[in-house]
C-alpha positions as a printed NumPy array, in Angstrom:
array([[143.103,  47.848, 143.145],
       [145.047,  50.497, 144.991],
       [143.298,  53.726, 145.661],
       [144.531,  56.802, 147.478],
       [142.732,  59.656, 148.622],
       [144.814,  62.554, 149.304],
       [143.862,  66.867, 149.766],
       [146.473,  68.173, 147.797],
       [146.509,  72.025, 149.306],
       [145.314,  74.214, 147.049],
       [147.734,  76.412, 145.045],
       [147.917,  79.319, 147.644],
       [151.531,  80.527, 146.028],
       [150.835,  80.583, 142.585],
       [153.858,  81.132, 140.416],
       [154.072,  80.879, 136.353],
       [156.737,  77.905, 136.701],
       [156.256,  75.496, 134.132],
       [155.855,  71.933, 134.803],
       [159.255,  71.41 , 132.061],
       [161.015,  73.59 , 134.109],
       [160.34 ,  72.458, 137.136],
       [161.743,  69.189, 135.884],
       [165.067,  70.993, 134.536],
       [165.672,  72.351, 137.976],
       [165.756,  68.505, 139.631],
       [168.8  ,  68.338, 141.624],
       [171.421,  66.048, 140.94 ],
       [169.498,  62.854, 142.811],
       [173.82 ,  61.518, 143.711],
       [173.965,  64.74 , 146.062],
       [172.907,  64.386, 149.457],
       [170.251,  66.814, 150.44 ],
       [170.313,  68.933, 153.44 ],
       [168.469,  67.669, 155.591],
       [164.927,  69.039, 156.982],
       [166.2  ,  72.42 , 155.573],
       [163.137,  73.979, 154.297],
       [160.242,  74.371, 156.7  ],
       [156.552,  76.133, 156.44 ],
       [154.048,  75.524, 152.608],
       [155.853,  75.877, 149.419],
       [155.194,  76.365, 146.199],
       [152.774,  73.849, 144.031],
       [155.64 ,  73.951, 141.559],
       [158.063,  72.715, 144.367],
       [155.391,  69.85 , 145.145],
       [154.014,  68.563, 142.476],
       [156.275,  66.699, 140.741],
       [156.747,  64.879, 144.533],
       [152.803,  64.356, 144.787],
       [152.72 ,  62.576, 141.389],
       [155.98 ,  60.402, 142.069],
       [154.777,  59.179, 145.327],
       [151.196,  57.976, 144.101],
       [152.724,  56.369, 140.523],
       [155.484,  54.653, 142.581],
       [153.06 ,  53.573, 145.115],
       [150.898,  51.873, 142.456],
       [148.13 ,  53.755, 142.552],
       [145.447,  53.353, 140.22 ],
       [142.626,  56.017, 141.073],
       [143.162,  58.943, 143.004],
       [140.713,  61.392, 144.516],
       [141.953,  64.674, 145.309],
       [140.531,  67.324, 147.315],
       [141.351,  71.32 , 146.912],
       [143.21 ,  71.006, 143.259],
       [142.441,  74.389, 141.712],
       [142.352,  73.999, 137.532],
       [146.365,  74.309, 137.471],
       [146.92 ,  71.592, 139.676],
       [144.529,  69.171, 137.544],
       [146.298,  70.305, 134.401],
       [150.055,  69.721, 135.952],
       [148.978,  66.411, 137.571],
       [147.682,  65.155, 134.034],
       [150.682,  66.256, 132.494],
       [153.061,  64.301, 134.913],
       [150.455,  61.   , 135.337],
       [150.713,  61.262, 131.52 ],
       [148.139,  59.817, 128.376],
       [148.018,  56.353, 130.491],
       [145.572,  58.355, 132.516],
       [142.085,  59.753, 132.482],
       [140.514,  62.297, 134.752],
       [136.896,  63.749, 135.559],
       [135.448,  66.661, 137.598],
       [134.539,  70.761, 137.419],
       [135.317,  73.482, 139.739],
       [133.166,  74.133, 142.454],
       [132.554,  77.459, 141.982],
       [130.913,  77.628, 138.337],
       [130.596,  73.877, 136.93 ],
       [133.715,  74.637, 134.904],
       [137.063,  75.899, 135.95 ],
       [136.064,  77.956, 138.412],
       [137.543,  76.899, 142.231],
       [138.552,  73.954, 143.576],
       [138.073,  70.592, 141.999],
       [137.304,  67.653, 143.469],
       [138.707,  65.171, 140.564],
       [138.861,  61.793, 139.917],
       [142.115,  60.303, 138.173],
       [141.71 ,  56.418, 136.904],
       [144.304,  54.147, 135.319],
       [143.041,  53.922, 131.553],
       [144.824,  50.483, 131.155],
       [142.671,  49.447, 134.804],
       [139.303,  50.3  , 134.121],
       [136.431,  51.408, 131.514],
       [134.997,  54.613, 132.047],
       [130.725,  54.63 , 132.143],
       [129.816,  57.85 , 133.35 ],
       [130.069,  60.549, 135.485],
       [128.408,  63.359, 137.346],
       [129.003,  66.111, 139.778],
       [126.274,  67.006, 142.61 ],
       [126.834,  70.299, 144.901],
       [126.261,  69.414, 148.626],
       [124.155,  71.983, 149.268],
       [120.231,  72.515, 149.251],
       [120.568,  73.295, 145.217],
       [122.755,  70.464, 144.273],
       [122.036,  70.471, 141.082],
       [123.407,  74.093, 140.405],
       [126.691,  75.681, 141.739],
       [125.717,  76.856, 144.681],
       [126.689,  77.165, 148.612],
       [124.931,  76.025, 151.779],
       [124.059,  79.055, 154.12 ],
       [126.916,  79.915, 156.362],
       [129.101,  77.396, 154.927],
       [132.601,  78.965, 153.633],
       [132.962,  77.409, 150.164],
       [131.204,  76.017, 147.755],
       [131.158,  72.106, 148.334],
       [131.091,  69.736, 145.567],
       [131.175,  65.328, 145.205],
       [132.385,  64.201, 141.957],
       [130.899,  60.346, 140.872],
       [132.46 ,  58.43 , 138.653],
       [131.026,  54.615, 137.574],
       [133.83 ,  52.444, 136.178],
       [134.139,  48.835, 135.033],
       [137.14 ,  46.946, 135.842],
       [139.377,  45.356, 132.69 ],
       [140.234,  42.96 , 134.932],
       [137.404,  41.236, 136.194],
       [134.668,  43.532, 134.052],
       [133.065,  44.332, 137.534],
       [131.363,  47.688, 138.   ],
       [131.734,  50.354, 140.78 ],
       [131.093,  53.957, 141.8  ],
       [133.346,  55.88 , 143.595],
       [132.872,  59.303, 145.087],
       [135.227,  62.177, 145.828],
       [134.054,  65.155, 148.315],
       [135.601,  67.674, 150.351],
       [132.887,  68.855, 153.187],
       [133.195,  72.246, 154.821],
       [135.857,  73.544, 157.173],
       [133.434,  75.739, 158.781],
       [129.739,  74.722, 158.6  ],
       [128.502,  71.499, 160.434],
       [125.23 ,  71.92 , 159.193],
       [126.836,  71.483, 155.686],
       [128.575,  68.476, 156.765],
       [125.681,  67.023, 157.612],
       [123.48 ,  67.422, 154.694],
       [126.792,  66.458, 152.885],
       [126.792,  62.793, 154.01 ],
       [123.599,  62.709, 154.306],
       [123.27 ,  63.175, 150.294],
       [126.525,  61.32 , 149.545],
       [125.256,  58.166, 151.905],
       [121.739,  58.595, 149.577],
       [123.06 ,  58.191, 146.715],
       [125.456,  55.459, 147.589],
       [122.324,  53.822, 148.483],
       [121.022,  54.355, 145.349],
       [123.804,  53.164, 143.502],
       [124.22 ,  49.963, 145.311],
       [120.562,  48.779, 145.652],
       [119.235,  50.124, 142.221],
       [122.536,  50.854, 140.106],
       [123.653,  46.897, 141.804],
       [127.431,  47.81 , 141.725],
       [129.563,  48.379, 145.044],
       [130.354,  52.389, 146.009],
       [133.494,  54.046, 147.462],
       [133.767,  56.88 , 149.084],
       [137.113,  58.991, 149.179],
       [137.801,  62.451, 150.574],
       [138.195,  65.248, 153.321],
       [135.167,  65.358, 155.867],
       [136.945,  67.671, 157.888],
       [134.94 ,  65.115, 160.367],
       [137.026,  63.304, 163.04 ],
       [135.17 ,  60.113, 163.925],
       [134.516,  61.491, 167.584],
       [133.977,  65.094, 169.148],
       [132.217,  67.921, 169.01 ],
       [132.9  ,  67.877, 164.68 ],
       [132.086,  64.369, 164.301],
       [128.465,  64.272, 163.023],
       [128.976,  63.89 , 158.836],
       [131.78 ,  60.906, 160.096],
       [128.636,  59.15 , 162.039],
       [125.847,  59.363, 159.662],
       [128.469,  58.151, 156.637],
       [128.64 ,  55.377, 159.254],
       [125.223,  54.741, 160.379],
       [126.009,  55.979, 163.793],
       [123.923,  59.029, 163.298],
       [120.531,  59.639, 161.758],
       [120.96 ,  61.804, 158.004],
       [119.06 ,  64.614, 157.912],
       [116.222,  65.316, 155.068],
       [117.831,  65.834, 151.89 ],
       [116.451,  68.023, 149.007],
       [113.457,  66.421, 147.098],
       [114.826,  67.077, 143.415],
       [117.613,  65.349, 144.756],
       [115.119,  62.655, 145.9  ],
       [113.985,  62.196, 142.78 ],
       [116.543,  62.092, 140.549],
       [118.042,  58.861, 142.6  ],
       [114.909,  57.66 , 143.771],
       [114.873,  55.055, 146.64 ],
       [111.6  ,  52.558, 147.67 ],
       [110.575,  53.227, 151.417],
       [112.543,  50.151, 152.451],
       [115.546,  51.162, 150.596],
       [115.218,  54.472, 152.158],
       [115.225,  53.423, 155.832],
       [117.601,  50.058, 155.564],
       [120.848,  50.552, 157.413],
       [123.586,  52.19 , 155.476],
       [126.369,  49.462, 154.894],
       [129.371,  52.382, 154.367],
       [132.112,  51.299, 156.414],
       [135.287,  52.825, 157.453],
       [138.101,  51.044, 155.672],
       [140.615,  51.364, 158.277],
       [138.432,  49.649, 160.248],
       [137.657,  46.696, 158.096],
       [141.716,  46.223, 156.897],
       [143.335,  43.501, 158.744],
       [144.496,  44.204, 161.911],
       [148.268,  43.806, 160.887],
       [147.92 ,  46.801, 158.113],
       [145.208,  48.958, 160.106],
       [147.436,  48.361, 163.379],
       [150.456,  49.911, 162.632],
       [149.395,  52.575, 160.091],
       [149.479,  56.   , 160.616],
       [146.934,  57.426, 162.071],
       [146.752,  61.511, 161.434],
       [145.771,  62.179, 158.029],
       [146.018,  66.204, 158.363],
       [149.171,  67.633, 160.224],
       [149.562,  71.052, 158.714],
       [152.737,  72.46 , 157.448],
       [154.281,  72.406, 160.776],
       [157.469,  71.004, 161.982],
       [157.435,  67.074, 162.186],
       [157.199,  67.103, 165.791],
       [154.424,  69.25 , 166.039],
       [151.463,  67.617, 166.803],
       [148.592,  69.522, 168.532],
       [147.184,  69.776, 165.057],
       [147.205,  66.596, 163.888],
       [143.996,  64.455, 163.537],
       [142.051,  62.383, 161.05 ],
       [139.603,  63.755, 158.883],
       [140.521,  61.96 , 155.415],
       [138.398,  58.752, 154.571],
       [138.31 ,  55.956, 152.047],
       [134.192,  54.42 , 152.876],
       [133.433,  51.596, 151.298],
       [130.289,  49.186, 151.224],
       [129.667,  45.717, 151.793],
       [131.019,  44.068, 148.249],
       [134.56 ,  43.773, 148.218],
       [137.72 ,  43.562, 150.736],
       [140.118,  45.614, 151.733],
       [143.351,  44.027, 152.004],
       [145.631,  46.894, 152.81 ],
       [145.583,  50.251, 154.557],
       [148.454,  53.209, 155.06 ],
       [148.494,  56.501, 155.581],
       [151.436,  57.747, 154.108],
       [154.045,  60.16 , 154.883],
       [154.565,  63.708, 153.194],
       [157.827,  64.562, 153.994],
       [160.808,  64.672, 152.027],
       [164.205,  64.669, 153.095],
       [164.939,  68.062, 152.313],
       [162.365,  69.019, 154.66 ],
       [159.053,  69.57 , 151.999],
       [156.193,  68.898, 152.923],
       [153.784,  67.463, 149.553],
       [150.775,  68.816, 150.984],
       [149.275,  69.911, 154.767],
       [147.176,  66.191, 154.304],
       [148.415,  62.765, 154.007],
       [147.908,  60.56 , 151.483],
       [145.151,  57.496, 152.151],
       [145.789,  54.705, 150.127],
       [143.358,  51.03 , 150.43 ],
       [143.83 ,  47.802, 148.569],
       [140.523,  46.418, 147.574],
       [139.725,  42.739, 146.076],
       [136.376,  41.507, 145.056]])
């Protein structure tokens, strides 16, 4: 199973370009482009068709994105097309308000079970916002059984806040309970995908370490307690959410990429770059392959200010 995680910027250019005409204004693919010509963000219209080519050619079969406002979930489920099913809200209302945080799955790969949507914040089971955090912060969860091998899993698909540690925190610390709960009690493995905005060391990297174990989470909210209720033991046993990059084999993990966010800035401009984008995963099944992916075109367009993260996972 491939799966990519990938922040998709969120429309900031908004135009009324349809997704058919985008596709009628395709140059002719026998003329060379010039090269690196366009520089800086553009449009979601220029982009989009490139973000959904990349992941279908690269074989992906789920994807969770980060920052897709309700027109960028509608154009990517016109180009993935009726082979493909997706969940998730906006953040701001429960509906189509905001960002999304949405889960795309291969209909012809797996068996959808069920799904829900938590807010990361000390309400999560109403829109709402942590205090002092800049957005409202959602995790989408998805259960799924495989056609393949009629295995269940959960994965889950965040974006944490670009401003607030303390929202960070409580973040993981409600994402790593209920992956808990869903492998002791719901018995299935758990993935999580998405943007931490959480290097794995510094001064930001506290949501990154309790995801990890590395950390202590702090006290999450008891309606959220009880809804995904854990025994004492299950409660305090070590979380077993690693980093996948980490657990691919050293010939795949070695020579990846490393910077999953690099801005819209010129190719060699680096003082921005750094890893925040994760694929977690717990102790039932392997993953085979890692890559962080390029964004770039030719022609100089960048997809998205993020890199894609795809895994290959067996078991």
């Amino acid at each position: 199973m491939r799966f990519v995680t990938y922040n998709l910027r969120f429309d900031a250019q908004p135009d009324s370009i349809s997704v058919a005409q985008s596709l009628d204004r395709l140059t002719d693919p026998l003329v060379e482009p010039k090269y690196l010509s366009k520089g800086g963000e553009q449009p979601w219209s220029l982009r989009r068709m490139r973000v959904a080519e990349h992941l279908l050619s690269e074989g992906a079969v789920l994807c969770g994105f980060q920052e897709a406002l309700v027109r960028q979930v509608r154009d990517l489920a016109e180009l993935f097309g009726d082979g493909w099913a997706w969940v998730g809200v906006g953040r701001d209302d429960g509906k189509e308000a905001g960002e999304f945080s949405p889960i795309f799955y291969d209909k012809a790969e797996f068996k959808f079970l069920a799904y829900d949507t938590f807010w990361t914040s000390p309400t999560p089971f109403t829109p709402s916002r942590f205090p002092g955090a800049g957005s409202f912060r959602i995790c989408t969860t998805i259960r799924l059984q495989s056609l393949r091998s009629s295995k269940e899993f959960v994965v889950s698909n965040t974006h944490l806040d670009d401003q607030s540690d303390g929202q960070r925190q409580l973040a993981a610390s409600l994402i790593l309970h209920r992956a808990k709960y869903e492998e002791q009690v719901g018995g299935c493995p758990v993935f999580v995908l998405g943007d931490f905005n959480s290097p794995p060391t510094g001064r930001d990297s506290a949501a990154y370490e309790i995801i990890t174990g590395a950390r202590q989470p702090v006290a999450v909210p008891s309606d959220f307690l009880n809804r995904f209720p854990l025994s004492d033991n299950m409660a305090s046993a070590a979380p077993s959410l690693r980093d996948l990059l980490a657990d691919a084999p050293r010939r795949s993990a070695g020579i990846a990429a490393h910077a999953t966010f690099t801005g819209f800035s010129a190719p060699n401009i680096t003082r921005d770059w750094k890893r925040i984008d994760f694929a977690f995963g717990s102790k039932a099944g392997t993953c085979i392959r890692y890559k962080v992916d390029s964004a770039l075109g030719d022609d100089g367009v960048l997809e998205s200010d993020h890199r894609p993260v795809f895994v290959d996972l067996v078991g």
